[in-house]
Amino acid sequence: MWNKEIETMQRKDMQALQTARLFETVKRVYDNVPFYRKRLDDAGVCPDNIKTLDDLQRIPFTVKDDLRDNYPFGLFAAPMKDIVRIHASSGTTGKPTTVGYTRGDLEMWSECVARIAAMAGANENDIAQIAFGYGLFTGAFGLHYGLEKIGAAIIPMSSGNTEKQAMIMQDYGSTVLVSTPSYALYMSEVLQEQGIKKSDIKLRIGLFGAEGSTEEMRCQLENRWGIIATENYGMSELIGPGVSGECTHKSGMHINEDFFIPEIIDSKTGEVLPWGEKGELVITTISKQGIPLLRYRTKDITYLIPDQCKCGRTLLRMAKIQGRSDDMLIIRGVNVFPSQVESVLLDIPHISPHYQLEVGRNGFVDTLKVMVELEDSSLLDSFSKLEQLEKTIKHKLHTVLGLDAKIHLAEPKTIERSMGKAKRVIDLR
Ligand code: DLL
């Protein structure tokens, strides 16, 4: 274990630690973030009211829109001179949800990921190939520094260029692969096409996350690569990867509870549900300095597993994410809101506001097809104009989503009209 003292802490000690840190966090945001001061004042809560963990329930929820309304830095609780890193994830309007880290936050983040890497069986002898995109996305940097902390040798490959990934994996003898599960499956196909066999590589552990995957997918990954495939969970607003991760027993993801207090709520009523019941995961960060969040609604549906794990860790586990309570899609690890597509399409002349997204899977890779309806049929007579229009849509979508989509231009009035809620998304996965 990377941090045995914390990872095997008795429940009452963990609760005492959480309570003290919760108080500090509430005080920090009350003193430093005008948004939170007002929120807490409106709810009649002041830091001195936080005496036990039950008092958490007196605090109002924070939602993604709160970050958006205070874009970009309005929820930061540390002065800019103390912020040393900025990351972001996609938001509903194309404006990214932006988060800032102090030096202490970066240390805490590496600690979280170091634990998760160690839980999965990684150590200082490993060579870790990071196949997440380096950039505003938290995936690559998060895993990078956490694995570096445990002493593994990092190969900062970034995502894409799959043939080169395969070559490096074979030549450098990578033992740990960090990626989305779907990209790992695609990579395995490329390796196969290149005639690289399991026995030609040294891979032994997969650290997969950023999107959901099924047990069947895990089986495929383990068989194709000959590895232990583990899953981890996180989100940029909370820190990035490192909120929770699986140990080698693969029976739920251990939550780093000394940094994150989990709750499960009924997403319709907001009522807190007992451990074991399925609902929306709500997380309070209790040691972040840059942008602490109180009762952040993740929209991810899961349940908490309280019984002790065979690995000996006492950290509470969360089950695989069972879905989301909003319309966010995860396509090749990228968060996509249908509203982002809509805002792009509605800005382009000659197309009607009727559209549909078809998300599918080709082999193991997610695909996105955007069906767009032409405003009038006159354009159908000119191949070059159609081609130009298609290129424009593709390019603009790529700029906003960071994803390649296939564009299907449909004749006027052919996309299904709805009588109630529009069915914008067909998910065939
Ligand atoms: O995806 C952070 C991350 C990077 C986690 C790498 C793990 C590995 P965001 O881009 O902000 O952050 O997206 C967060 O991704 O609310 C979930 O819906 C989804 N997600 C992340 N991990 C998992 C997982 C990163 N293991 C959103 N299973 C979250 C299912 C996941 N969904």
Short mmCIF file of C-alpha atoms and ligand atoms in Angstrom, two decimals:
data_model
loop_
_atom_site.label_atom_id
_atom_site.label_comp_id
_atom_site.label_asym_id
_atom_site.label_seq_id
_atom_site.Cartn_x
_atom_site.Cartn_y
_atom_site.Cartn_z
CA MET A 1 0.00 0.00 0.00
CA TRP A 2 1.23 3.46 -0.77
CA ASN A 3 -0.14 5.05 2.40
CA LYS A 4 -1.08 2.29 4.80
CA GLU A 5 -1.97 4.61 7.66
CA ILE A 6 -4.67 6.36 5.65
CA GLU A 7 -5.75 3.43 3.51
CA THR A 8 -6.46 1.20 6.50
CA MET A 9 -7.68 3.87 8.91
CA GLN A 10 -10.48 2.94 11.29
CA ARG A 11 -13.82 4.51 10.42
CA LYS A 12 -14.04 6.67 13.53
CA ASP A 13 -10.56 8.10 12.91
CA MET A 14 -11.40 8.77 9.27
CA GLN A 15 -14.59 10.53 10.33
CA ALA A 16 -12.69 12.69 12.79
CA LEU A 17 -10.18 13.63 10.09
CA GLN A 18 -12.95 14.37 7.62
CA THR A 19 -14.85 16.52 10.10
CA ALA A 20 -11.80 18.65 10.89
CA ARG A 21 -10.97 19.08 7.20
CA LEU A 22 -14.58 19.82 6.31
CA PHE A 23 -14.64 22.65 8.84
CA GLU A 24 -11.39 24.07 7.41
CA THR A 25 -12.77 23.89 3.88
CA VAL A 26 -16.05 25.57 4.73
CA LYS A 27 -14.13 28.29 6.52
CA ARG A 28 -11.77 28.70 3.59
CA VAL A 29 -14.50 29.18 1.00
CA TYR A 30 -16.58 31.34 3.35
CA ASP A 31 -13.63 33.68 3.84
CA ASN A 32 -12.31 33.67 0.27
CA VAL A 33 -15.07 32.99 -2.26
CA PRO A 34 -17.88 35.59 -2.42
CA PHE A 35 -20.11 33.06 -4.23
CA TYR A 36 -19.85 30.60 -1.34
CA ARG A 37 -20.18 33.25 1.35
CA LYS A 38 -23.51 34.28 -0.16
CA ARG A 39 -24.64 30.67 -0.70
CA LEU A 40 -23.87 29.76 2.88
CA ASP A 41 -25.36 32.96 4.30
CA ASP A 42 -28.55 32.36 2.29
CA ALA A 43 -28.73 28.84 3.74
CA GLY A 44 -28.10 30.15 7.23
CA VAL A 45 -24.86 28.18 7.60
CA CYS A 46 -21.60 29.57 8.91
CA PRO A 47 -18.34 27.66 9.38
CA ASP A 48 -18.92 27.39 13.14
CA ASN A 49 -22.05 25.33 12.45
CA ILE A 50 -19.91 22.52 11.04
CA LYS A 51 -19.28 20.27 14.02
CA THR A 52 -20.02 16.77 12.72
CA LEU A 53 -20.21 15.07 9.35
CA ASP A 54 -24.01 15.20 9.54
CA ASP A 55 -23.75 18.99 9.33
CA LEU A 56 -22.63 18.52 5.73
CA GLN A 57 -26.27 18.07 4.83
CA ARG A 58 -27.01 21.65 5.83
CA ILE A 59 -24.77 22.90 3.02
CA PRO A 60 -26.38 23.58 -0.39
CA PHE A 61 -25.17 21.65 -3.46
CA THR A 62 -22.72 23.08 -5.99
CA VAL A 63 -23.42 22.35 -9.67
CA LYS A 64 -21.53 22.68 -12.95
CA ASP A 65 -23.51 25.84 -13.78
CA ASP A 66 -22.04 27.52 -10.69
CA LEU A 67 -18.59 27.05 -12.20
CA ARG A 68 -19.86 28.27 -15.55
CA ASP A 69 -21.50 31.36 -14.03
CA ASN A 70 -18.25 32.21 -12.30
CA TYR A 71 -16.07 31.43 -15.34
CA PRO A 72 -13.12 31.33 -15.43
CA PHE A 73 -11.64 31.91 -11.96
CA GLY A 74 -14.57 33.14 -9.83
CA LEU A 75 -14.64 30.10 -7.50
CA PHE A 76 -10.90 30.10 -6.82
CA ALA A 77 -10.21 30.27 -3.10
CA ALA A 78 -6.51 31.03 -3.46
CA PRO A 79 -4.88 34.18 -4.86
CA MET A 80 -3.50 33.87 -8.39
CA LYS A 81 0.06 34.06 -7.08
CA ASP A 82 -0.54 30.70 -5.36
CA ILE A 83 -2.08 29.01 -8.42
CA VAL A 84 0.55 27.04 -10.31
CA ARG A 85 -1.54 25.03 -12.78
CA ILE A 86 -4.80 25.40 -14.67
CA HIS A 87 -6.85 22.60 -16.21
CA ALA A 88 -10.33 22.43 -17.70
CA SER A 89 -13.01 20.14 -19.02
CA SER A 90 -15.67 20.77 -21.59
CA GLY A 91 -18.76 22.67 -20.52
CA THR A 92 -22.21 22.83 -22.03
CA THR A 93 -21.67 26.12 -23.86
CA GLY A 94 -18.24 25.48 -25.25
CA LYS A 95 -16.69 27.46 -22.39
CA PRO A 96 -14.60 24.99 -20.44
CA THR A 97 -15.10 24.35 -16.74
CA THR A 98 -11.87 25.75 -15.36
CA VAL A 99 -9.95 24.66 -12.28
CA GLY A 100 -6.78 25.93 -10.62
CA TYR A 101 -4.23 24.10 -8.47
CA THR A 102 -1.90 25.40 -5.80
CA ARG A 103 1.40 23.64 -5.23
CA GLY A 104 -0.23 21.83 -2.30
CA ASP A 105 -3.09 20.70 -4.55
CA LEU A 106 -0.62 19.23 -7.04
CA GLU A 107 1.05 17.31 -4.23
CA MET A 108 -2.29 16.05 -2.99
CA TRP A 109 -3.26 15.06 -6.54
CA SER A 110 -0.04 13.06 -7.02
CA GLU A 111 -0.64 11.39 -3.66
CA CYS A 112 -4.16 10.36 -4.76
CA VAL A 113 -2.92 8.92 -8.04
CA ALA A 114 0.12 7.28 -6.43
CA ARG A 115 -2.24 5.35 -4.14
CA ILE A 116 -4.40 4.28 -7.07
CA ALA A 117 -1.41 3.19 -9.13
CA ALA A 118 -0.04 1.21 -6.17
CA MET A 119 -3.49 -0.34 -5.56
CA ALA A 120 -3.45 -1.62 -9.13
CA GLY A 121 -0.06 -3.21 -8.43
CA ALA A 122 2.27 -0.66 -10.04
CA ASN A 123 5.66 0.12 -8.45
CA GLU A 124 9.02 1.77 -9.06
CA ASN A 125 10.11 -0.95 -11.48
CA ASP A 126 7.32 -0.17 -13.90
CA ILE A 127 7.52 1.68 -17.20
CA ALA A 128 4.26 3.55 -17.71
CA GLN A 129 3.05 4.57 -21.13
CA ILE A 130 0.60 7.46 -20.80
CA ALA A 131 -1.77 7.43 -23.77
CA PHE A 132 -4.12 10.18 -22.58
CA GLY A 133 -3.91 13.53 -24.33
CA TYR A 134 -1.62 16.03 -22.60
CA GLY A 135 -3.37 19.38 -22.41
CA LEU A 136 -6.19 21.02 -20.50
CA PHE A 137 -7.64 17.54 -19.90
CA THR A 138 -6.54 16.27 -16.49
CA GLY A 139 -6.01 12.62 -17.46
CA ALA A 140 -2.42 12.66 -18.71
CA PHE A 141 -0.89 15.06 -16.19
CA GLY A 142 -2.73 13.43 -13.29
CA LEU A 143 -1.51 9.92 -14.01
CA HIS A 144 1.90 11.23 -15.04
CA TYR A 145 2.79 12.81 -11.71
CA GLY A 146 1.14 10.12 -9.59
CA LEU A 147 3.06 7.35 -11.33
CA GLU A 148 6.23 9.39 -11.19
CA LYS A 149 5.71 9.74 -7.43
CA ILE A 150 5.79 5.98 -6.96
CA GLY A 151 8.99 5.91 -8.99
CA ALA A 152 7.76 4.44 -12.26
CA ALA A 153 9.45 5.55 -15.48
CA ILE A 154 7.00 7.65 -17.44
CA ILE A 155 6.63 7.61 -21.21
CA PRO A 156 4.55 10.74 -21.97
CA MET A 157 3.19 9.46 -25.30
CA SER A 158 -0.09 11.40 -25.31
CA SER A 159 -3.00 9.95 -27.27
CA GLY A 160 -3.15 9.04 -30.95
CA ASN A 161 -0.43 7.91 -33.35
CA THR A 162 -1.31 4.34 -32.52
CA GLU A 163 1.33 2.66 -34.70
CA LYS A 164 4.02 4.58 -32.85
CA GLN A 165 2.42 3.69 -29.50
CA ALA A 166 2.71 0.03 -30.47
CA MET A 167 6.34 0.39 -31.52
CA ILE A 168 7.33 2.23 -28.33
CA MET A 169 5.43 -0.26 -26.20
CA GLN A 170 7.40 -3.10 -27.74
CA ASP A 171 10.80 -1.37 -27.90
CA TYR A 172 10.75 0.28 -24.45
CA GLY A 173 9.03 -2.64 -22.75
CA SER A 174 6.15 -0.65 -21.25
CA THR A 175 4.62 -2.50 -18.31
CA VAL A 176 1.74 -0.15 -17.49
CA LEU A 177 -0.70 1.32 -19.99
CA VAL A 178 -2.70 4.42 -19.07
CA SER A 179 -5.61 5.24 -21.37
CA THR A 180 -9.34 5.06 -21.81
CA PRO A 181 -10.56 1.45 -22.01
CA SER A 182 -11.80 2.00 -25.56
CA TYR A 183 -8.45 3.30 -26.74
CA ALA A 184 -6.69 0.35 -25.13
CA LEU A 185 -8.91 -2.00 -27.08
CA TYR A 186 -8.24 -0.16 -30.30
CA MET A 187 -4.50 -0.26 -29.60
CA SER A 188 -4.70 -4.00 -29.13
CA GLU A 189 -6.21 -4.31 -32.62
CA VAL A 190 -3.40 -2.26 -34.11
CA LEU A 191 -0.80 -4.39 -32.35
CA GLN A 192 -2.45 -7.46 -33.77
CA GLU A 193 -2.46 -5.98 -37.28
CA GLN A 194 1.23 -5.29 -36.92
CA GLY A 195 1.85 -8.90 -35.97
CA ILE A 196 2.93 -8.00 -32.43
CA LYS A 197 2.01 -10.84 -30.07
CA LYS A 198 1.32 -10.80 -26.32
CA SER A 199 4.67 -12.50 -25.81
CA ASP A 200 6.46 -9.65 -27.65
CA ILE A 201 5.44 -7.06 -25.08
CA LYS A 202 5.88 -6.69 -21.33
CA LEU A 203 2.61 -5.02 -20.42
CA ARG A 204 1.20 -6.25 -17.08
CA ILE A 205 -1.18 -3.56 -15.77
CA GLY A 206 -3.84 -1.36 -17.33
CA LEU A 207 -4.90 1.82 -15.53
CA PHE A 208 -8.07 2.70 -17.36
CA GLY A 209 -10.53 5.51 -16.77
CA ALA A 210 -12.20 8.72 -17.98
CA GLU A 211 -15.12 6.77 -19.43
CA GLY A 212 -17.32 3.89 -18.43
CA SER A 213 -16.68 0.30 -19.42
CA THR A 214 -18.37 -2.98 -18.77
CA GLU A 215 -17.02 -6.17 -17.16
CA GLU A 216 -17.11 -7.72 -20.65
CA MET A 217 -14.82 -4.97 -21.84
CA ARG A 218 -12.47 -5.63 -18.93
CA CYS A 219 -12.38 -9.32 -19.86
CA GLN A 220 -11.53 -8.47 -23.45
CA LEU A 221 -8.78 -6.11 -22.32
CA GLU A 222 -7.29 -8.63 -19.95
CA ASN A 223 -7.34 -11.43 -22.50
CA ARG A 224 -6.08 -9.43 -25.42
CA TRP A 225 -3.21 -7.84 -23.53
CA GLY A 226 -2.58 -10.51 -20.88
CA ILE A 227 -2.82 -7.88 -18.12
CA ILE A 228 -4.71 -6.95 -14.98
CA ALA A 229 -7.09 -4.24 -16.12
CA THR A 230 -8.09 -1.83 -13.37
CA GLU A 231 -10.38 1.12 -13.48
CA ASN A 232 -10.13 4.53 -11.89
CA TYR A 233 -12.48 7.48 -11.61
CA GLY A 234 -12.24 11.21 -11.29
CA MET A 235 -13.33 14.50 -12.72
CA SER A 236 -11.56 17.76 -13.40
CA GLU A 237 -13.75 19.83 -11.09
CA LEU A 238 -12.78 17.59 -8.17
CA ILE A 239 -9.06 17.18 -9.01
CA GLY A 240 -8.89 15.00 -12.15
CA PRO A 241 -8.16 11.28 -12.00
CA GLY A 242 -7.44 10.03 -8.49
CA VAL A 243 -10.78 10.40 -6.73
CA SER A 244 -11.08 6.61 -6.61
CA GLY A 245 -9.55 3.49 -8.08
CA GLU A 246 -9.67 -0.28 -8.00
CA CYS A 247 -7.28 -2.55 -6.21
CA THR A 248 -6.42 -5.91 -7.74
CA HIS A 249 -9.61 -7.43 -6.29
CA LYS A 250 -11.50 -5.30 -8.81
CA SER A 251 -14.59 -5.06 -6.67
CA GLY A 252 -15.30 -1.35 -6.61
CA MET A 253 -13.14 1.76 -6.63
CA HIS A 254 -11.60 2.82 -3.28
CA ILE A 255 -12.31 6.49 -2.62
CA ASN A 256 -9.52 8.68 -1.24
CA GLU A 257 -11.77 9.62 1.63
CA ASP A 258 -9.23 11.77 3.45
CA PHE A 259 -9.55 14.20 0.53
CA PHE A 260 -13.08 13.59 -0.75
CA ILE A 261 -16.31 13.01 1.19
CA PRO A 262 -18.77 11.03 -0.94
CA GLU A 263 -22.55 11.14 -0.62
CA ILE A 264 -25.21 9.49 -2.74
CA ILE A 265 -28.38 11.44 -3.35
CA ASP A 266 -31.66 10.94 -5.09
CA SER A 267 -31.03 13.17 -8.11
CA LYS A 268 -34.67 14.28 -8.28
CA THR A 269 -35.27 15.18 -4.63
CA GLY A 270 -31.73 15.84 -3.42
CA GLU A 271 -32.35 13.52 -0.46
CA VAL A 272 -29.26 11.74 0.87
CA LEU A 273 -29.49 7.96 0.43
CA PRO A 274 -27.95 5.32 2.68
CA TRP A 275 -24.74 3.54 1.67
CA GLY A 276 -25.55 0.78 -0.78
CA GLU A 277 -28.39 2.59 -2.51
CA LYS A 278 -27.98 3.76 -6.05
CA GLY A 279 -28.12 7.46 -6.88
CA GLU A 280 -26.09 10.48 -7.92
CA LEU A 281 -22.60 10.82 -6.50
CA VAL A 282 -21.97 14.09 -4.67
CA ILE A 283 -18.44 14.94 -3.56
CA THR A 284 -17.06 17.50 -1.15
CA THR A 285 -13.36 18.20 -1.50
CA ILE A 286 -11.84 18.62 1.96
CA SER A 287 -8.24 19.55 1.39
CA LYS A 288 -8.14 21.38 -1.93
CA GLN A 289 -6.94 24.97 -1.75
CA GLY A 290 -7.22 26.29 -5.31
CA ILE A 291 -10.88 25.54 -5.93
CA PRO A 292 -12.54 23.62 -3.12
CA LEU A 293 -16.08 22.48 -3.92
CA LEU A 294 -18.82 21.81 -1.40
CA ARG A 295 -21.26 19.02 -2.21
CA TYR A 296 -20.51 18.99 -5.93
CA ARG A 297 -23.12 17.13 -7.96
CA THR A 298 -21.17 14.89 -10.33
CA LYS A 299 -24.26 13.66 -12.23
CA ASP A 300 -22.62 10.23 -12.18
CA ILE A 301 -24.84 7.41 -10.95
CA THR A 302 -23.32 4.82 -8.64
CA TYR A 303 -23.59 3.35 -5.12
CA LEU A 304 -21.22 3.07 -2.18
CA ILE A 305 -19.93 -0.29 -0.98
CA PRO A 306 -19.28 -0.16 2.77
CA ASP A 307 -18.10 -3.71 3.56
CA GLN A 308 -14.39 -4.24 3.89
CA CYS A 309 -12.39 -5.21 0.84
CA LYS A 310 -10.20 -8.33 0.79
CA CYS A 311 -7.16 -6.12 0.19
CA GLY A 312 -7.39 -4.83 3.78
CA ARG A 313 -8.10 -1.23 2.84
CA THR A 314 -10.87 0.38 4.83
CA LEU A 315 -11.47 3.15 2.29
CA LEU A 316 -15.07 3.12 1.13
CA ARG A 317 -15.59 1.85 -2.41
CA MET A 318 -17.87 3.08 -5.15
CA ALA A 319 -19.34 0.81 -7.80
CA LYS A 320 -18.72 1.27 -11.51
CA ILE A 321 -20.50 4.33 -12.86
CA GLN A 322 -23.92 3.12 -13.97
CA GLY A 323 -24.76 6.12 -16.13
CA ARG A 324 -25.31 9.85 -15.88
CA SER A 325 -28.26 11.88 -14.77
CA ASP A 326 -27.73 14.49 -17.50
CA ASP A 327 -27.30 14.34 -21.25
CA MET A 328 -23.51 14.39 -21.31
CA LEU A 329 -22.04 11.81 -23.66
CA ILE A 330 -18.57 10.42 -23.35
CA ILE A 331 -17.11 9.75 -26.77
CA ARG A 332 -13.56 8.40 -26.92
CA GLY A 333 -13.07 9.79 -23.41
CA VAL A 334 -14.15 13.29 -24.46
CA ASN A 335 -17.17 14.84 -22.75
CA VAL A 336 -19.73 15.97 -25.29
CA PHE A 337 -22.99 17.78 -24.62
CA PRO A 338 -25.55 17.69 -27.42
CA SER A 339 -26.05 21.41 -26.75
CA GLN A 340 -22.45 22.07 -27.84
CA VAL A 341 -23.20 20.48 -31.19
CA GLU A 342 -26.41 22.43 -31.42
CA SER A 343 -24.73 25.77 -30.82
CA VAL A 344 -22.22 25.02 -33.60
CA LEU A 345 -24.87 23.90 -36.07
CA LEU A 346 -27.19 26.78 -35.43
CA ASP A 347 -24.44 29.22 -36.34
CA ILE A 348 -23.95 27.77 -39.82
CA PRO A 349 -26.11 29.05 -42.70
CA HIS A 350 -28.11 26.72 -45.01
CA ILE A 351 -28.92 24.13 -42.37
CA SER A 352 -32.11 23.70 -40.39
CA PRO A 353 -32.22 23.45 -36.58
CA HIS A 354 -33.10 19.77 -36.85
CA TYR A 355 -30.27 17.42 -36.18
CA GLN A 356 -29.43 14.11 -34.58
CA LEU A 357 -26.30 12.63 -33.12
CA GLU A 358 -25.61 8.98 -33.65
CA VAL A 359 -22.99 7.55 -31.35
CA GLY A 360 -21.74 4.12 -32.27
CA ARG A 361 -18.80 1.85 -31.90
CA ASN A 362 -16.54 0.64 -34.67
CA GLY A 363 -14.65 -2.33 -33.30
CA PHE A 364 -13.68 -0.81 -29.98
CA VAL A 365 -13.64 2.83 -30.94
CA ASP A 366 -16.53 5.23 -30.35
CA THR A 367 -17.83 6.96 -33.44
CA LEU A 368 -19.89 10.12 -33.78
CA LYS A 369 -22.14 10.78 -36.74
CA VAL A 370 -23.94 14.09 -36.92
CA MET A 371 -27.02 14.11 -39.11
CA VAL A 372 -27.81 17.59 -40.27
CA GLU A 373 -30.79 18.67 -42.29
CA LEU A 374 -30.48 21.13 -45.17
CA GLU A 375 -32.72 24.17 -45.06
CA ASP A 376 -33.76 23.94 -48.70
CA SER A 377 -33.13 21.39 -51.40
CA SER A 378 -31.52 23.79 -53.90
CA LEU A 379 -28.10 23.02 -52.42
CA LEU A 380 -28.53 19.39 -53.43
CA ASP A 381 -27.82 20.38 -57.06
CA SER A 382 -24.29 21.49 -56.32
CA PHE A 383 -21.87 18.81 -55.24
CA SER A 384 -19.10 21.30 -54.54
CA LYS A 385 -21.33 23.44 -52.31
CA LEU A 386 -22.44 20.36 -50.37
CA GLU A 387 -18.87 19.29 -49.96
CA GLN A 388 -17.90 22.75 -48.74
CA LEU A 389 -20.76 22.80 -46.24
CA GLU A 390 -19.79 19.39 -44.91
CA LYS A 391 -16.19 20.52 -44.47
CA THR A 392 -17.28 23.66 -42.62
CA ILE A 393 -19.47 21.70 -40.19
CA LYS A 394 -16.76 19.12 -39.60
CA HIS A 395 -14.14 21.75 -38.94
CA LYS A 396 -16.30 23.83 -36.58
CA LEU A 397 -17.35 20.76 -34.63
CA HIS A 398 -13.76 19.67 -34.31
CA THR A 399 -12.78 23.09 -32.97
CA VAL A 400 -15.45 22.98 -30.27
CA LEU A 401 -15.47 19.29 -29.35
CA GLY A 402 -11.91 18.29 -30.13
CA LEU A 403 -13.38 15.26 -31.89
CA ASP A 404 -13.78 14.15 -35.48
CA ALA A 405 -17.38 13.58 -36.48
CA LYS A 406 -18.82 12.08 -39.62
CA ILE A 407 -21.31 14.49 -41.17
CA HIS A 408 -24.40 13.24 -42.90
CA LEU A 409 -26.32 15.93 -44.81
CA ALA A 410 -29.98 15.00 -45.03
CA GLU A 411 -32.65 16.35 -47.35
CA PRO A 412 -35.06 18.94 -45.93
CA LYS A 413 -37.71 17.61 -43.55
CA THR A 414 -36.30 14.11 -43.29
CA ILE A 415 -35.06 14.12 -39.71
CA GLU A 416 -37.72 12.85 -37.38
CA ARG A 417 -39.75 15.59 -35.65
CA SER A 418 -40.76 15.00 -32.08
CA MET A 419 -44.06 15.53 -30.35
CA GLY A 420 -42.50 15.84 -26.94
CA LYS A 421 -38.86 15.97 -25.97
CA ALA A 422 -36.64 15.88 -29.06
CA LYS A 423 -34.60 12.74 -29.40
CA ARG A 424 -31.29 14.30 -30.29
CA VAL A 425 -29.10 11.37 -29.46
CA ILE A 426 -29.12 7.81 -30.71
CA ASP A 427 -26.58 5.88 -28.69
CA LEU A 428 -25.96 2.54 -30.36
CA ARG A 429 -23.13 1.49 -28.04
O1 DLL B 1 -12.26 12.19 -17.13
C1 DLL B 1 -10.80 12.59 -15.23
C2 DLL B 1 -10.16 11.29 -15.44
C3 DLL B 1 -9.11 11.17 -16.32
C4 DLL B 1 -10.57 10.17 -14.73
C5 DLL B 1 -8.48 9.97 -16.49
C6 DLL B 1 -9.94 8.95 -14.87
C7 DLL B 1 -8.88 8.85 -15.76
P1 DLL B 1 -13.44 14.94 -16.91
O2 DLL B 1 -12.93 15.14 -18.29
O3 DLL B 1 -13.81 16.15 -16.13
O4 DLL B 1 -12.40 14.20 -16.03
O5 DLL B 1 -14.69 13.97 -17.00
C8 DLL B 1 -15.35 13.55 -15.84
O6 DLL B 1 -15.85 11.43 -16.87
O7 DLL B 1 -18.07 12.81 -14.45
C9 DLL B 1 -17.63 10.65 -15.52
O8 DLL B 1 -18.86 10.86 -16.16
C10 DLL B 1 -16.57 10.25 -16.53
N1 DLL B 1 -15.65 9.26 -15.95
C11 DLL B 1 -14.42 9.44 -15.45
N2 DLL B 1 -13.93 8.26 -15.02
C12 DLL B 1 -14.88 7.33 -15.25
C13 DLL B 1 -15.01 5.93 -15.00
C14 DLL B 1 -11.87 12.95 -16.24
N3 DLL B 1 -14.02 5.19 -14.46
C15 DLL B 1 -16.42 12.55 -16.18
N4 DLL B 1 -16.18 5.33 -15.35
C16 DLL B 1 -17.08 11.96 -14.98
C17 DLL B 1 -17.18 6.02 -15.91
C18 DLL B 1 -15.99 7.97 -15.83
N5 DLL B 1 -17.12 7.33 -16.16
#
